[in-house]
Amino acid sequence: IQLTQSPSFLSASVGDRVTITCRASQDITSYLAWYQQKPGKAPKLLIYGASTLQSGVPSRFSGSGYGTEFTLTISSLQPEDFATYYCQHLNTYPPLFGPGTKVDI
Amino acid sequence: QLQLQESGSGLLKPSQTLSLTCAVSGDSISSGEYSWNWIRQPPGKGLEWLGYIFHTGNTFYNPSLKSRLTISGDRSKNLFSLKLTSVTAADTAVYYCARGSTSAFHFYDPWGQGTLVTVSS
């Protein structure tokens, strides 16, 4: 199974609504997670099970999708949200990450 | 609060063995609820899962590295370790340790801060 993300790079402004797409080459039902990685930092789990928000993650982040197409939405982009976002196919061996989407100013 | 902290060799020459440890505080690697994982990220590139160890001591490795990789645990010190033999420049990366969920969804949370390993002659 392959994961692709689009776009690879996204330029946005504070307050924008941002949507990132992750596509799987085969049906992965809801076995998908999203991580945020800021420069020089470790990835941070945002969402798992395609749509479950990890505890402590702001509610402006949401996930949706099932099967082969998934989206991560940031409802109102904040300055601290400029980062690279990765999707991950869960419960597979070996675990697989998408190539990433960089959200820049 | 659960914390993971990587440490180990930062600069290696080709053919040497990479050794890293991940010290865990706030949880026990002996608990049956989680896996303990190593994940790496070459500079400017994406994430690659390397392998994990369970509380039972069972290990699972990425097939691409299986012949060179060993993950072990030390319950008395509450840490787990990675050894990667015969390193090349392609092994240059930031190496992260992370706790893996073993419930319905096997996500990674939290992660250590990462440690940069450079392989250069």
mmCIF file of C-alpha atoms in Angstrom:
data_model
loop_
_atom_site.group_PDB
_atom_site.id
_atom_site.type_symbol
_atom_site.label_atom_id
_atom_site.label_comp_id
_atom_site.label_asym_id
_atom_site.label_seq_id
_atom_site.Cartn_x
_atom_site.Cartn_y
_atom_site.Cartn_z
ATOM 1 C CA ILE A 1 0.000 0.000 0.000
ATOM 2 C CA GLN A 2 1.289 3.445 -0.909
ATOM 3 C CA LEU A 3 0.345 6.749 0.690
ATOM 4 C CA THR A 4 0.397 10.030 -1.189
ATOM 5 C CA GLN A 5 -0.245 13.485 0.198
ATOM 6 C CA SER A 6 -1.384 16.605 -1.582
ATOM 7 C CA PRO A 7 -0.314 19.224 -1.841
ATOM 8 C CA SER A 8 3.354 18.711 -1.022
ATOM 9 C CA PHE A 9 3.642 22.366 -0.113
ATOM 10 C CA LEU A 10 0.978 24.824 0.891
ATOM 11 C CA SER A 11 1.291 28.527 1.437
ATOM 12 C CA ALA A 12 -1.349 30.023 3.705
ATOM 13 C CA SER A 13 -2.105 32.909 6.027
ATOM 14 C CA VAL A 14 -3.181 33.106 9.629
ATOM 15 C CA GLY A 15 -6.925 32.568 9.826
ATOM 16 C CA ASP A 16 -7.124 30.511 6.624
ATOM 17 C CA ARG A 17 -8.970 27.217 6.439
ATOM 18 C CA VAL A 18 -6.472 24.593 5.326
ATOM 19 C CA THR A 19 -7.145 21.121 3.969
ATOM 20 C CA ILE A 20 -4.534 18.435 3.365
ATOM 21 C CA THR A 21 -5.346 15.189 1.588
ATOM 22 C CA CYS A 22 -3.844 11.748 2.087
ATOM 23 C CA ARG A 23 -4.657 9.010 -0.397
ATOM 24 C CA ALA A 24 -4.015 5.307 0.017
ATOM 25 C CA SER A 25 -3.504 3.001 -2.946
ATOM 26 C CA GLN A 26 -5.832 0.442 -1.351
ATOM 27 C CA ASP A 27 -8.702 0.507 1.102
ATOM 28 C CA ILE A 28 -7.341 1.051 4.626
ATOM 29 C CA THR A 29 -10.777 1.665 6.199
ATOM 30 C CA SER A 30 -10.121 4.106 9.065
ATOM 31 C CA TYR A 31 -6.585 3.024 9.905
ATOM 32 C CA LEU A 32 -5.013 6.440 9.469
ATOM 33 C CA ALA A 33 -3.291 8.935 11.733
ATOM 34 C CA TRP A 34 -2.043 12.482 11.287
ATOM 35 C CA TYR A 35 1.072 13.977 12.860
ATOM 36 C CA GLN A 36 2.419 17.516 13.010
ATOM 37 C CA GLN A 37 6.153 18.156 12.932
ATOM 38 C CA LYS A 38 7.749 21.516 13.549
ATOM 39 C CA PRO A 39 11.352 22.193 12.483
ATOM 40 C CA GLY A 40 13.847 20.518 14.787
ATOM 41 C CA LYS A 41 11.111 18.794 16.775
ATOM 42 C CA ALA A 42 9.653 15.329 16.960
ATOM 43 C CA PRO A 43 6.336 14.557 15.298
ATOM 44 C CA LYS A 44 3.247 15.043 17.450
ATOM 45 C CA LEU A 45 0.126 12.914 17.127
ATOM 46 C CA LEU A 46 -2.934 14.936 16.139
ATOM 47 C CA ILE A 47 -5.550 12.442 14.979
ATOM 48 C CA TYR A 48 -5.946 8.674 14.863
ATOM 49 C CA GLY A 49 -8.622 6.395 13.539
ATOM 50 C CA ALA A 50 -9.012 8.937 10.718
ATOM 51 C CA SER A 51 -11.120 11.304 12.827
ATOM 52 C CA THR A 52 -10.420 10.923 16.570
ATOM 53 C CA LEU A 53 -8.695 13.957 18.008
ATOM 54 C CA GLN A 54 -5.841 13.096 20.354
ATOM 55 C CA SER A 55 -6.241 14.480 23.863
ATOM 56 C CA GLY A 56 -4.890 17.998 24.172
ATOM 57 C CA VAL A 57 -4.996 18.799 20.457
ATOM 58 C CA PRO A 58 -6.895 22.007 19.639
ATOM 59 C CA SER A 59 -10.368 21.549 18.194
ATOM 60 C CA ARG A 60 -9.474 23.569 15.084
ATOM 61 C CA PHE A 61 -7.872 20.349 13.846
ATOM 62 C CA SER A 62 -10.195 17.722 12.406
ATOM 63 C CA GLY A 63 -9.860 14.601 10.324
ATOM 64 C CA SER A 64 -12.225 12.835 8.009
ATOM 65 C CA GLY A 65 -12.323 10.145 5.395
ATOM 66 C CA TYR A 66 -12.580 6.392 4.985
ATOM 67 C CA GLY A 67 -11.177 3.822 2.639
ATOM 68 C CA THR A 68 -8.689 5.488 0.341
ATOM 69 C CA GLU A 69 -9.137 9.235 0.785
ATOM 70 C CA PHE A 70 -8.605 11.198 3.979
ATOM 71 C CA THR A 71 -8.382 14.855 4.878
ATOM 72 C CA LEU A 72 -6.860 16.859 7.679
ATOM 73 C CA THR A 73 -8.505 20.245 8.122
ATOM 74 C CA ILE A 74 -7.330 23.198 10.153
ATOM 75 C CA SER A 75 -10.354 25.443 10.498
ATOM 76 C CA SER A 76 -8.466 28.662 11.263
ATOM 77 C CA LEU A 77 -4.713 28.516 10.839
ATOM 78 C CA GLN A 78 -2.740 29.827 13.790
ATOM 79 C CA PRO A 79 0.910 30.957 13.811
ATOM 80 C CA GLU A 80 1.932 27.819 15.699
ATOM 81 C CA ASP A 81 0.384 25.589 13.028
ATOM 82 C CA PHE A 82 3.048 26.292 10.420
ATOM 83 C CA ALA A 83 4.681 22.882 10.209
ATOM 84 C CA THR A 84 4.910 19.707 8.163
ATOM 85 C CA TYR A 85 2.031 17.251 8.406
ATOM 86 C CA TYR A 86 2.347 13.507 7.871
ATOM 87 C CA CYS A 87 -0.290 10.841 7.524
ATOM 88 C CA GLN A 88 0.385 7.288 8.654
ATOM 89 C CA HIS A 89 -1.223 4.010 7.748
ATOM 90 C CA LEU A 90 -1.926 2.320 11.067
ATOM 91 C CA ASN A 91 -1.901 -1.346 11.958
ATOM 92 C CA THR A 92 0.216 -2.380 9.019
ATOM 93 C CA TYR A 93 3.619 -4.041 8.853
ATOM 94 C CA PRO A 94 5.890 -2.300 8.342
ATOM 95 C CA PRO A 95 4.152 0.896 9.443
ATOM 96 C CA LEU A 96 4.035 3.443 6.634
ATOM 97 C CA PHE A 97 4.113 7.228 6.655
ATOM 98 C CA GLY A 98 3.093 9.582 3.891
ATOM 99 C CA PRO A 99 5.654 11.922 2.310
ATOM 100 C CA GLY A 100 4.448 14.997 4.172
ATOM 101 C CA THR A 101 2.822 18.357 3.453
ATOM 102 C CA LYS A 102 4.632 21.508 4.473
ATOM 103 C CA VAL A 103 2.405 24.397 5.497
ATOM 104 C CA ASP A 104 4.257 27.669 5.221
ATOM 105 C CA ILE A 105 3.427 31.315 5.504
ATOM 106 C CA GLN B 1 4.200 12.550 32.602
ATOM 107 C CA LEU B 2 5.618 10.085 30.114
ATOM 108 C CA GLN B 3 8.953 11.105 28.639
ATOM 109 C CA LEU B 4 11.362 9.376 26.288
ATOM 110 C CA GLN B 5 14.981 10.470 25.880
ATOM 111 C CA GLU B 6 17.371 9.192 23.245
ATOM 112 C CA SER B 7 21.125 9.054 23.712
ATOM 113 C CA GLY B 8 24.075 7.470 21.990
ATOM 114 C CA SER B 9 26.697 7.715 19.306
ATOM 115 C CA GLY B 10 26.335 10.819 17.149
ATOM 116 C CA LEU B 11 29.169 10.501 14.625
ATOM 117 C CA LEU B 12 30.172 7.239 13.041
ATOM 118 C CA LYS B 13 32.383 6.066 10.221
ATOM 119 C CA PRO B 14 31.075 3.736 7.543
ATOM 120 C CA SER B 15 30.972 0.073 8.605
ATOM 121 C CA GLN B 16 30.746 0.925 12.312
ATOM 122 C CA THR B 17 27.868 -0.036 14.602
ATOM 123 C CA LEU B 18 25.281 2.514 15.674
ATOM 124 C CA SER B 19 24.149 2.192 19.287
ATOM 125 C CA LEU B 20 21.321 4.222 20.802
ATOM 126 C CA THR B 21 19.307 3.981 23.979
ATOM 127 C CA CYS B 22 15.900 5.378 24.860
ATOM 128 C CA ALA B 23 15.327 6.079 28.546
ATOM 129 C CA VAL B 24 11.666 5.946 29.532
ATOM 130 C CA SER B 25 10.171 7.772 32.495
ATOM 131 C CA GLY B 26 6.540 7.886 33.539
ATOM 132 C CA ASP B 27 5.712 4.417 32.268
ATOM 133 C CA SER B 28 7.241 0.965 32.339
ATOM 134 C CA ILE B 29 8.482 -0.826 29.248
ATOM 135 C CA SER B 30 7.343 -3.963 31.068
ATOM 136 C CA SER B 31 3.684 -2.949 30.889
ATOM 137 C CA GLY B 32 1.648 -4.996 28.474
ATOM 138 C CA GLU B 33 -0.151 -2.115 26.857
ATOM 139 C CA TYR B 34 2.422 -0.638 24.527
ATOM 140 C CA SER B 35 5.178 -1.265 22.034
ATOM 141 C CA TRP B 36 8.455 0.621 22.186
ATOM 142 C CA ASN B 37 9.578 1.831 18.802
ATOM 143 C CA TRP B 38 12.466 3.297 16.870
ATOM 144 C CA ILE B 39 11.745 5.597 13.922
ATOM 145 C CA ARG B 40 14.226 7.614 11.890
ATOM 146 C CA GLN B 41 14.179 10.614 9.584
ATOM 147 C CA PRO B 42 17.011 11.426 7.149
ATOM 148 C CA PRO B 43 17.724 15.163 6.886
ATOM 149 C CA GLY B 44 14.980 16.864 4.909
ATOM 150 C CA LYS B 45 13.146 13.604 4.281
ATOM 151 C CA GLY B 46 10.251 11.578 5.608
ATOM 152 C CA LEU B 47 9.770 9.119 8.444
ATOM 153 C CA GLU B 48 10.845 5.481 8.412
ATOM 154 C CA TRP B 49 9.786 2.991 11.062
ATOM 155 C CA LEU B 50 12.661 0.752 12.112
ATOM 156 C CA GLY B 51 11.250 -1.680 14.637
ATOM 157 C CA TYR B 52 9.780 -2.265 18.064
ATOM 158 C CA ILE B 53 10.006 -4.360 21.181
ATOM 159 C CA PHE B 54 7.104 -5.568 23.283
ATOM 160 C CA HIS B 55 7.004 -6.086 27.027
ATOM 161 C CA THR B 56 7.482 -9.786 26.356
ATOM 162 C CA GLY B 57 10.806 -9.067 24.702
ATOM 163 C CA ASN B 58 9.438 -9.987 21.284
ATOM 164 C CA THR B 59 10.789 -7.779 18.535
ATOM 165 C CA PHE B 60 9.614 -6.808 15.063
ATOM 166 C CA TYR B 61 11.806 -5.156 12.477
ATOM 167 C CA ASN B 62 11.424 -3.348 9.193
ATOM 168 C CA PRO B 63 12.320 -5.958 6.563
ATOM 169 C CA SER B 64 14.596 -3.434 4.841
ATOM 170 C CA LEU B 65 16.873 -3.367 7.899
ATOM 171 C CA LYS B 66 16.195 -6.693 9.547
ATOM 172 C CA SER B 67 19.634 -8.181 8.877
ATOM 173 C CA ARG B 68 21.440 -5.248 10.506
ATOM 174 C CA LEU B 69 19.092 -4.218 13.305
ATOM 175 C CA THR B 70 18.712 -5.396 16.881
ATOM 176 C CA ILE B 71 16.365 -3.878 19.445
ATOM 177 C CA SER B 72 16.616 -4.921 23.065
ATOM 178 C CA GLY B 73 15.164 -3.885 26.400
ATOM 179 C CA ASP B 74 16.528 -3.455 29.917
ATOM 180 C CA ARG B 75 13.647 -3.674 32.370
ATOM 181 C CA SER B 76 15.829 -2.895 35.377
ATOM 182 C CA LYS B 77 16.777 0.455 33.870
ATOM 183 C CA ASN B 78 13.482 0.982 32.047
ATOM 184 C CA LEU B 79 15.121 1.618 28.719
ATOM 185 C CA PHE B 80 15.305 0.067 25.295
ATOM 186 C CA SER B 81 18.133 0.113 22.809
ATOM 187 C CA LEU B 82 18.920 -0.029 19.129
ATOM 188 C CA LYS B 83 21.984 -1.459 17.431
ATOM 189 C CA LEU B 84 22.470 -1.039 13.700
ATOM 190 C CA THR B 85 25.512 -2.695 12.191
ATOM 191 C CA SER B 86 27.539 -1.855 9.077
ATOM 192 C CA VAL B 87 26.287 1.703 8.798
ATOM 193 C CA THR B 88 26.620 3.760 5.630
ATOM 194 C CA ALA B 89 25.905 7.377 4.763
ATOM 195 C CA ALA B 90 22.328 6.308 4.046
ATOM 196 C CA ASP B 91 21.877 5.699 7.787
ATOM 197 C CA THR B 92 22.475 9.366 8.545
ATOM 198 C CA ALA B 93 19.261 10.531 10.187
ATOM 199 C CA VAL B 94 17.551 11.807 13.286
ATOM 200 C CA TYR B 95 16.596 8.751 15.304
ATOM 201 C CA TYR B 96 13.469 8.908 17.439
ATOM 202 C CA CYS B 97 12.097 6.528 20.008
ATOM 203 C CA ALA B 98 8.351 6.451 20.534
ATOM 204 C CA ARG B 99 5.706 4.578 22.460
ATOM 205 C CA GLY B 100 3.267 2.677 20.296
ATOM 206 C CA SER B 101 -0.327 1.977 21.126
ATOM 207 C CA THR B 102 -1.413 -1.638 20.847
ATOM 208 C CA SER B 103 -5.119 -0.975 21.122
ATOM 209 C CA ALA B 104 -7.427 -0.687 18.146
ATOM 210 C CA PHE B 105 -5.151 1.825 16.426
ATOM 211 C CA HIS B 106 -1.368 1.502 16.544
ATOM 212 C CA PHE B 107 -0.264 5.109 16.589
ATOM 213 C CA TYR B 108 2.910 6.580 18.105
ATOM 214 C CA ASP B 109 2.649 8.919 21.063
ATOM 215 C CA PRO B 110 4.680 10.400 22.575
ATOM 216 C CA TRP B 111 8.031 10.637 20.838
ATOM 217 C CA GLY B 112 11.454 11.436 22.200
ATOM 218 C CA GLN B 113 13.138 14.629 21.060
ATOM 219 C CA GLY B 114 15.361 12.718 18.637
ATOM 220 C CA THR B 115 19.090 12.376 18.262
ATOM 221 C CA LEU B 116 21.075 13.093 15.106
ATOM 222 C CA VAL B 117 23.374 10.360 13.879
ATOM 223 C CA THR B 118 25.847 11.228 11.145
ATOM 224 C CA VAL B 119 27.795 8.628 9.185
ATOM 225 C CA SER B 120 30.814 10.084 7.459
ATOM 226 C CA SER B 121 34.331 9.029 6.656
#
